[in-house]
XYZ file of C-alpha atoms in Angstrom:
585
model
C 0.000 0.000 0.000
C 1.612 3.227 -1.138
C 1.345 6.277 1.082
C 1.809 9.886 0.048
C 2.197 12.912 2.306
C -0.688 15.295 2.861
C 0.617 18.828 2.364
C -0.218 21.468 4.960
C -2.073 24.345 3.280
C -1.333 26.734 6.125
C 2.367 26.803 5.262
C 1.965 27.684 1.583
C -0.170 30.786 1.341
C -1.854 31.305 -1.991
C -2.027 27.643 -3.060
C -4.580 24.900 -2.690
C -3.269 21.324 -2.326
C -5.023 18.086 -3.132
C -4.199 15.235 -0.677
C -3.425 12.019 -2.519
C -5.313 9.170 -0.848
C -3.802 5.759 -0.324
C -5.194 3.035 -2.520
C -4.523 -0.611 -3.287
C -4.892 -2.102 -6.714
C -6.690 -5.407 -7.034
C -4.363 -6.639 -9.767
C -2.130 -8.386 -7.176
C -4.200 -11.263 -5.846
C -3.793 -12.107 -2.135
C -3.973 -15.898 -1.637
C -4.788 -16.766 1.964
C -4.907 -20.590 1.909
C -3.491 -23.617 0.059
C -6.886 -24.153 -1.643
C -6.904 -20.558 -2.867
C -3.405 -21.042 -4.295
C -4.398 -24.225 -6.143
C -7.566 -22.574 -7.483
C -5.534 -19.565 -8.653
C -3.079 -21.809 -10.526
C -5.756 -23.987 -12.159
C -8.193 -21.218 -13.147
C -5.578 -19.095 -14.946
C -3.748 -20.137 -18.076
C -0.568 -18.431 -16.858
C -0.008 -17.556 -13.207
C 2.951 -15.886 -11.505
C 2.964 -16.680 -7.756
C 5.181 -14.879 -5.237
C 5.939 -16.959 -2.119
C 6.593 -14.375 0.579
C 6.844 -13.973 4.367
C 5.715 -11.180 6.671
C 9.008 -11.201 8.567
C 11.111 -10.898 5.367
C 12.510 -7.381 4.894
C 13.216 -7.648 1.124
C 9.717 -9.130 0.619
C 8.020 -6.160 2.260
C 10.260 -3.638 0.503
C 9.735 -5.113 -2.974
C 5.973 -5.573 -2.713
C 5.166 -2.130 -4.256
C 7.278 -3.030 -7.279
C 5.434 -6.352 -7.524
C 2.126 -4.460 -7.487
C 3.355 -2.194 -10.286
C 4.454 -5.230 -12.298
C 1.092 -6.941 -11.767
C -0.717 -3.725 -12.792
C 1.349 -3.432 -15.965
C 0.599 -7.038 -16.958
C -3.090 -6.605 -16.142
C -3.370 -3.478 -18.278
C -1.510 -4.994 -21.235
C -4.175 -6.598 -23.489
C -1.551 -8.717 -25.255
C -0.427 -10.583 -22.129
C -2.505 -13.251 -20.393
C -0.917 -13.414 -16.941
C -2.268 -13.176 -13.410
C 0.000 -12.302 -10.485
C -0.648 -13.535 -6.955
C 1.136 -13.457 -3.613
C 0.898 -15.997 -0.794
C 2.531 -15.879 2.659
C 4.202 -18.837 4.290
C 2.087 -18.646 7.482
C -1.059 -19.142 5.379
C 0.361 -22.257 3.676
C 1.742 -24.012 6.757
C 2.975 -27.527 5.975
C 1.671 -27.233 2.393
C 4.692 -25.020 1.663
C 6.839 -28.164 1.401
C 4.979 -29.274 -1.743
C 6.309 -26.283 -3.671
C 9.958 -26.801 -2.562
C 10.426 -23.160 -1.584
C 13.910 -22.628 -0.120
C 14.101 -18.826 0.094
C 11.907 -15.759 0.360
C 10.793 -14.207 -1.880
C 10.488 -16.941 -4.535
C 8.661 -16.239 -7.815
C 7.263 -19.269 -9.705
C 5.659 -19.034 -13.159
C 2.992 -21.695 -13.850
C 1.721 -22.300 -17.393
C -0.946 -24.540 -18.938
C -3.422 -23.843 -16.103
C -0.974 -24.829 -13.396
C -0.047 -28.151 -14.966
C 3.582 -27.135 -15.501
C 6.104 -25.026 -13.637
C 7.916 -23.029 -16.314
C 10.674 -21.497 -14.166
C 11.332 -19.993 -10.745
C 13.435 -17.106 -9.427
C 14.732 -16.801 -5.853
C 15.269 -13.308 -4.489
C 14.167 -9.884 -5.716
C 14.858 -9.833 -9.473
C 12.095 -8.171 -11.489
C 14.183 -8.053 -14.662
C 14.509 -11.819 -14.446
C 10.740 -12.137 -13.935
C 10.060 -10.083 -17.032
C 12.512 -12.241 -18.983
C 10.887 -15.572 -18.026
C 7.410 -14.160 -18.746
C 8.658 -13.157 -22.172
C 10.279 -16.567 -22.697
C 7.098 -18.405 -21.647
C 5.095 -16.529 -24.310
C 2.167 -15.591 -22.060
C 0.223 -14.013 -24.933
C -3.473 -13.271 -25.014
C -5.407 -15.188 -27.683
C -6.769 -12.318 -29.780
C -10.022 -12.937 -31.720
C -12.434 -10.666 -33.558
C -13.281 -7.743 -31.267
C -14.026 -4.075 -31.153
C -11.988 -0.954 -30.743
C -12.410 1.328 -27.769
C -14.050 3.923 -29.967
C -16.771 1.503 -30.961
C -15.730 1.008 -34.617
C -16.012 -2.454 -36.113
C -12.951 -4.643 -36.613
C -14.421 -6.298 -39.636
C -16.976 -8.683 -38.068
C -20.579 -8.835 -39.222
C -21.775 -8.791 -35.625
C -20.140 -5.443 -34.807
C -22.228 -3.101 -32.677
C -22.440 0.642 -32.821
C -20.507 3.028 -30.635
C -23.674 3.965 -28.769
C -24.430 0.315 -27.975
C -20.872 -0.305 -26.767
C -21.062 2.816 -24.605
C -24.383 1.689 -23.157
C -22.975 -1.723 -22.232
C -20.050 -0.131 -20.426
C -22.378 2.178 -18.540
C -24.497 -0.771 -17.456
C -21.366 -2.645 -16.392
C -20.100 0.167 -14.157
C -23.639 1.082 -12.977
C -23.351 4.733 -13.912
C -26.835 6.167 -14.198
C -26.135 9.852 -14.788
C -25.676 9.303 -18.548
C -28.186 7.355 -20.737
C -28.038 5.923 -24.230
C -30.113 8.859 -25.520
C -27.179 11.214 -25.319
C -26.216 12.249 -28.763
C -22.888 13.574 -29.935
C -23.946 17.150 -29.302
C -24.946 16.444 -25.713
C -21.704 14.607 -25.058
C -19.724 17.449 -26.521
C -21.671 20.008 -24.516
C -21.238 18.033 -21.308
C -17.528 17.737 -22.037
C -17.160 21.491 -22.364
C -18.907 22.083 -19.073
C -16.674 19.526 -17.301
C -13.573 21.140 -18.759
C -14.661 24.462 -17.336
C -15.257 22.894 -13.924
C -11.799 21.346 -14.042
C -10.190 24.706 -14.729
C -11.914 26.611 -11.957
C -10.273 27.019 -8.606
C -11.562 26.221 -5.133
C -13.318 28.822 -2.932
C -11.213 31.709 -1.712
C -8.725 30.779 0.947
C -6.178 33.523 0.481
C -6.324 36.972 -1.028
C -3.083 36.271 -2.946
C -4.625 33.593 -5.216
C -5.036 34.634 -8.835
C -6.361 32.069 -11.332
C -6.247 32.419 -15.097
C -8.106 29.949 -17.329
C -7.112 29.760 -20.982
C -9.371 27.325 -22.872
C -8.269 25.778 -26.117
C -10.910 26.798 -28.724
C -9.231 24.912 -31.564
C -9.878 21.383 -30.331
C -12.994 20.504 -28.345
C -12.014 16.808 -28.205
C -9.025 17.505 -25.972
C -9.092 18.408 -22.305
C -8.582 22.061 -21.448
C -5.389 23.153 -19.761
C -5.542 24.295 -16.178
C -4.589 27.864 -15.496
C -1.251 28.788 -14.050
C -0.993 30.335 -10.611
C 1.721 32.899 -10.361
C 3.406 34.135 -7.249
C 6.440 36.205 -6.650
C 8.386 33.355 -5.063
C 6.695 30.034 -6.029
C 6.079 28.388 -9.389
C 3.199 25.922 -9.709
C 2.670 23.082 -12.136
C -0.489 21.569 -13.628
C -0.588 17.945 -12.450
C -2.830 16.971 -15.378
C -0.568 18.391 -18.097
C 1.102 15.067 -18.898
C -2.053 12.940 -18.913
C -2.852 11.137 -22.172
C -5.519 12.992 -24.161
C -6.601 9.741 -25.809
C -7.181 8.055 -22.430
C -9.147 11.093 -21.201
C -11.262 10.999 -24.378
C -11.905 7.266 -23.919
C -12.950 7.710 -20.285
C -15.193 10.719 -20.990
C -16.726 10.123 -24.416
C -16.752 6.314 -24.614
C -17.269 5.356 -20.980
C -19.214 8.411 -19.899
C -17.148 9.587 -16.914
C -16.862 13.245 -16.067
C -13.639 15.097 -16.816
C -12.749 15.561 -13.137
C -13.238 11.875 -12.390
C -11.334 10.809 -15.495
C -8.348 12.998 -14.605
C -8.341 11.883 -10.943
C -8.621 8.249 -12.019
C -5.600 8.523 -14.300
C -3.589 10.380 -11.641
C -4.349 7.811 -8.960
C -4.638 4.729 -11.176
C -1.077 4.583 -12.438
C -1.815 6.356 -15.711
C -3.703 3.359 -17.157
C -7.370 3.117 -18.199
C -8.080 -0.003 -16.182
C -6.460 1.436 -13.061
C -8.398 4.692 -13.541
C -11.717 2.853 -13.864
C -10.972 0.754 -10.797
C -10.050 3.824 -8.761
C -13.231 5.664 -9.841
C -15.391 2.665 -8.898
C -13.761 2.501 -5.467
C -14.135 6.246 -4.766
C -17.372 7.119 -6.596
C -19.188 7.601 -3.291
C -16.581 9.989 -1.811
C -17.858 13.465 -1.019
C -14.887 15.139 -2.722
C -14.879 12.984 -5.851
C -16.077 15.928 -7.992
C -13.962 18.634 -6.334
C -11.526 20.465 -8.625
C -7.971 19.184 -8.916
C -5.530 21.503 -7.201
C -2.086 22.589 -8.317
C 1.102 21.707 -6.436
C 4.179 23.897 -5.911
C 7.869 23.440 -6.543
C 10.028 21.224 -8.678
C 8.333 18.074 -7.417
C 5.379 18.858 -9.650
C 7.418 19.096 -12.815
C 6.323 15.626 -13.838
C 2.706 16.091 -12.895
C 2.706 13.077 -10.534
C 4.360 12.724 -7.142
C 6.896 9.900 -7.371
C 8.812 8.090 -4.664
C 12.415 9.273 -4.508
C 13.673 6.944 -1.776
C 12.705 4.404 0.869
C 12.269 5.091 4.562
C 12.627 2.659 7.468
C 9.724 3.237 9.845
C 11.550 1.535 12.707
C 14.665 3.707 12.814
C 13.733 6.578 10.440
C 16.697 6.055 8.104
C 16.228 7.142 4.465
C 17.655 4.768 1.846
C 18.350 5.817 -1.739
C 17.676 2.519 -3.568
C 16.479 -1.055 -3.172
C 20.002 -2.444 -2.785
C 20.632 -0.215 0.237
C 17.214 -1.190 1.601
C 18.024 -4.918 1.392
C 21.421 -4.323 2.975
C 19.827 -2.353 5.809
C 17.138 -5.020 6.325
C 19.671 -7.867 6.450
C 21.971 -5.952 8.772
C 19.375 -4.669 11.282
C 16.499 -7.119 10.873
C 14.037 -4.260 10.242
C 11.054 -5.091 8.041
C 8.811 -2.002 8.136
C 9.598 0.232 5.155
C 7.701 2.729 3.042
C 8.300 4.821 -0.046
C 9.303 8.419 0.531
C 9.345 11.551 -1.585
C 12.478 12.718 0.171
C 15.470 12.538 -2.154
C 18.884 11.461 -0.947
C 21.496 13.941 -2.044
C 24.807 12.487 -3.286
C 27.848 13.261 -1.216
C 30.270 15.926 -2.391
C 34.001 15.312 -2.661
C 34.585 16.990 0.718
C 31.793 14.978 2.347
C 33.172 11.756 0.841
C 36.640 12.549 2.173
C 35.211 13.346 5.599
C 33.184 10.125 5.508
C 36.286 8.116 4.594
C 38.211 9.690 7.473
C 35.352 8.885 9.811
C 35.257 5.283 8.652
C 39.036 4.981 9.013
C 38.844 6.379 12.541
C 36.090 3.909 13.397
C 38.130 1.027 11.980
C 41.177 2.166 13.902
C 39.124 2.410 17.104
C 37.752 -1.087 16.485
C 41.235 -2.417 15.801
C 42.633 -0.798 18.965
C 39.734 -2.188 20.957
C 40.327 -5.662 19.553
C 44.067 -5.472 20.296
C 43.352 -4.305 23.832
C 40.866 -7.124 24.268
C 43.390 -9.668 22.958
C 46.056 -8.266 25.279
C 43.721 -8.595 28.250
C 42.806 -12.135 27.201
C 46.517 -13.046 27.006
C 47.033 -11.657 30.504
C 44.076 -13.618 31.819
C 45.350 -16.814 30.173
C 48.810 -16.306 31.700
C 47.267 -15.762 35.126
C 45.215 -18.913 34.706
C 48.298 -20.870 33.620
C 50.265 -19.708 36.656
C 47.381 -20.457 38.976
C 47.012 -23.974 37.560
C 50.791 -24.510 37.866
C 50.692 -23.503 41.530
C 47.725 -25.769 42.147
C 49.472 -28.713 40.485
C 52.640 -28.083 42.518
C 50.629 -27.880 45.713
C 48.815 -31.119 44.878
C 52.070 -32.907 44.063
C 53.657 -31.745 47.325
C 50.601 -32.911 49.244
C 50.815 -36.357 47.633
C 54.530 -36.610 48.394
C 53.855 -35.590 51.999
C 51.229 -38.315 52.355
C 53.620 -40.854 50.826
C 56.326 -39.918 53.323
C 53.857 -40.291 56.169
C 52.911 -43.774 54.991
C 56.573 -44.787 54.662
C 57.371 -43.429 58.135
C 54.442 -45.316 59.617
C 55.614 -48.528 57.936
C 59.147 -48.074 59.258
C 57.747 -47.459 62.721
C 55.759 -50.671 62.575
C 58.835 -52.593 61.400
C 60.869 -51.200 64.302
C 58.195 -52.152 66.794
C 57.995 -55.653 65.302
C 61.801 -55.916 65.516
C 61.752 -54.815 69.155
C 59.090 -57.373 70.026
C 60.998 -60.126 68.283
C 64.237 -59.159 70.017
C 62.470 -59.140 73.390
C 61.045 -62.570 72.676
C 64.461 -63.953 71.801
C 65.940 -62.368 74.925
C 63.281 -64.092 77.048
C 63.991 -67.394 75.310
C 67.686 -67.040 76.091
C 66.894 -66.167 79.686
C 64.591 -69.154 79.956
C 67.254 -71.458 78.457
C 69.845 -70.092 80.866
C 67.665 -70.699 83.906
C 66.794 -74.194 82.721
C 70.501 -75.067 82.269
C 71.291 -73.769 85.708
C 68.493 -75.844 87.185
C 69.475 -79.069 85.454
C 73.228 -78.870 85.720
C 73.798 -77.651 82.174
C 71.139 -79.869 80.562
C 68.023 -78.824 78.732
C 64.844 -80.882 78.988
C 63.073 -78.938 76.250
C 63.701 -79.671 72.605
C 64.697 -77.350 69.837
C 61.600 -75.767 68.280
C 61.173 -74.582 64.761
C 59.877 -71.092 65.493
C 62.138 -68.334 66.584
C 65.124 -69.107 68.792
C 64.928 -72.376 70.769
C 68.627 -73.135 71.330
C 69.420 -76.761 71.888
C 73.114 -76.303 72.356
C 75.366 -79.103 73.406
C 73.884 -81.402 76.017
C 76.613 -81.617 78.601
C 76.680 -84.908 80.485
C 79.237 -84.683 83.253
C 78.779 -88.362 84.172
C 79.381 -89.534 80.599
C 82.969 -90.696 80.408
C 82.597 -93.222 77.590
C 84.042 -92.789 74.168
C 80.704 -92.462 72.390
C 81.140 -88.737 71.823
C 82.292 -89.202 68.240
C 79.264 -91.288 67.268
C 76.448 -89.360 65.518
C 73.529 -88.649 67.789
C 70.106 -89.324 66.247
C 67.790 -86.473 67.109
C 64.258 -87.554 67.867
C 61.586 -86.224 65.511
C 59.310 -83.637 67.069
C 55.797 -83.106 65.636
C 54.399 -79.536 65.900
C 50.908 -79.267 67.305
C 47.982 -77.739 65.403
C 47.755 -74.900 67.937
C 51.314 -73.899 67.143
C 50.564 -73.891 63.416
C 47.511 -71.715 64.081
C 49.805 -69.315 65.898
C 52.135 -69.199 62.873
C 49.199 -68.524 60.543
C 48.008 -65.724 62.822
C 51.436 -64.110 62.702
C 51.431 -64.138 58.903
C 47.870 -62.743 58.820
C 48.888 -59.861 61.066
C 50.774 -58.204 58.181
C 48.083 -55.868 56.813
C 50.189 -53.172 55.103
C 49.861 -53.445 51.325
C 48.134 -56.832 51.626
C 51.499 -58.550 52.185
C 50.068 -61.119 54.631
C 47.391 -62.190 52.151
C 49.961 -62.594 49.395
C 52.096 -64.778 51.656
C 49.105 -66.974 52.556
C 48.317 -67.445 48.856
C 51.854 -68.633 48.078
C 51.890 -71.044 51.048
C 48.486 -72.454 50.053
C 49.785 -72.983 46.492
C 52.864 -74.893 47.754
C 50.728 -77.234 49.884
C 48.025 -77.628 47.217
C 50.571 -78.876 44.652
C 51.901 -81.409 47.136
C 48.411 -82.736 47.986
C 47.091 -82.876 44.417
C 50.286 -84.139 42.774
C 52.021 -86.330 45.407
C 54.118 -88.198 42.840
C 55.494 -85.136 41.114
C 59.075 -84.480 42.313
C 59.012 -80.847 41.220
C 56.296 -80.033 43.748
C 58.253 -81.618 46.639
C 61.028 -79.021 46.568
C 60.950 -75.230 47.026
C 63.632 -72.920 45.662
C 64.386 -70.438 48.440
C 66.378 -68.275 46.009
C 63.327 -67.774 43.815
C 61.647 -64.388 43.489
C 58.290 -65.567 44.830
C 59.834 -67.067 47.960
C 62.143 -64.129 48.628
C 59.468 -61.448 48.237
C 56.360 -63.180 49.642
C 57.507 -65.828 52.134
C 60.927 -65.141 53.561
C 60.298 -61.606 55.009
C 57.365 -62.691 57.209
C 57.654 -64.341 60.593
C 55.927 -67.728 60.793
C 55.816 -68.383 57.043
C 58.890 -70.656 56.901
C 57.841 -72.270 60.167
C 54.598 -73.451 58.573
C 56.525 -75.170 55.761
C 58.905 -76.848 58.238
C 55.953 -77.954 60.405
C 54.192 -79.821 57.579
C 57.303 -81.861 56.662
C 59.638 -79.694 54.582
C 63.314 -79.665 55.621
C 66.367 -77.679 54.572
C 68.468 -79.191 51.822
C 72.035 -80.112 52.595
C 73.187 -77.585 50.023
C 71.228 -74.899 51.864
C 69.625 -73.440 48.751
C 66.077 -74.779 49.211
C 63.528 -76.868 51.040
C 62.579 -80.458 50.259
C 59.638 -82.503 51.496
C 60.518 -85.458 53.697
C 59.670 -88.908 52.459
C 57.587 -89.716 55.514
C 55.527 -86.486 55.347
C 51.862 -86.914 56.253
C 49.740 -85.834 53.263
C 46.540 -85.819 55.296
C 48.110 -83.445 57.797
C 49.317 -81.256 54.918
C 45.736 -81.189 53.522
C 44.384 -79.999 56.899
C 46.964 -77.215 57.057
C 46.005 -76.199 53.472
C 42.377 -75.900 54.566
C 43.417 -73.703 57.501
C 45.360 -71.463 55.102
C 42.266 -71.110 52.864
C 40.137 -70.127 55.867
C 42.724 -67.594 56.992
C 42.922 -66.166 53.474
C 39.137 -65.767 53.281
C 39.130 -63.933 56.635
C 42.038 -61.743 55.639
């Protein structure tokens, strides 16, 4: 919908201004549903459909141009093309059927919608005109009649009066009948021309009107008088109107001169647009008021034309459509209108000043970016140092905890060493007292755990020569309670799970002996092996368990070997005790 400014008559003394009213041509068909779109395509031989969106800035800005294009096609009798526009919110999911990927998209359908000839994405009216021309959207011309009512050669041709009467009936104009002869029409035309030349009632004492009729040609519209003022120059807005169109509207169609001129001014300078405008405004109170003159250079063309585009959201004036699209894409604004305000080109000095301003802005942006990057580098360095300190602190804390654990382990080892030394000291004291009580003899036998010294059994009454003969030591069997004590000692090592590891190795030694009694390799244990050194030898009671079940030290001293008379059932019981201790560990 085009809007034009209403001029204030109080600021221009001596002139009368006619306010141009907004209007909307019906040549651009609004399609508000998918069914309406399909009906529009099928019912027209050639249809140009614009797929648009209300939120699209270029769509809103280019709609007036689309209306002008639709009006030009509608008024051209040689082109059979209808133009419609449909918005995406009215189509909904049906939009997917037309494979629209951008807004606006213009699609030309031919053969009553059966075929899509071509499509254009984006605002490109030159391209639209080219595809319409390529599609050959021509009107099928048959035998008809000229606007003046003369026959084109057909036998059924009607007279000019009959053609005029039909048009009057079509537009429902009752002020002129078919009885009007040429003289009456001519007389009525002269009266209307005089009414068009007269001015409005007095509004200022400075108004002077001069009417100069053209006596040489009564078939042409009279020229409006010129209004002269010392400072302002006025222009007749009807001077450039087509005399042939005015004659067609007045003589053939029967409209008054005032209405014909207003229709052409407001209908885009075309007969069809003029008729449509007259039909829309025939009931207005000021429809027959005289047409007023307009001042200044803007009236030099007789019609007020848009010189630029204005953004209603920010008030910025844009010189052309390219700047409008750039502004819409950059800011997201979508409310634009045409404006009569012209954008003056910049002078050389203004261009130089603008370039300096842009350079200063770029320099400020660059300095700001460099300052921001410098600050970011500082922040990253601070973060790096902070994380380094945190990692160092964490590492020191872990090392401190490790030292505490090692110190606690050494303390436990010292305490265990002190207890063992105290036990040995008590054993020595006990052995000493027993020797003193039995005249140097010991009644107790050498045990296998800890220190149970047997020593040399002194026999003061023995004077025979049997000292060189080997003495057979009686075999001592360790009780189950003693073995339980050994197992408890091994289980007491909790640090690092060392006691459990030792129990596993001992159980494995005994299990191999029980399950494979005839295998020689399972009857000997290498005491120099890694498993024995790391998991058996360091723990008190571990070797004692092996000696108690029947293992004895080899003569070479580098291992243990199972005695031939070892009790396998007893070994099996000890293995079961080791399994129980391991499960409790």
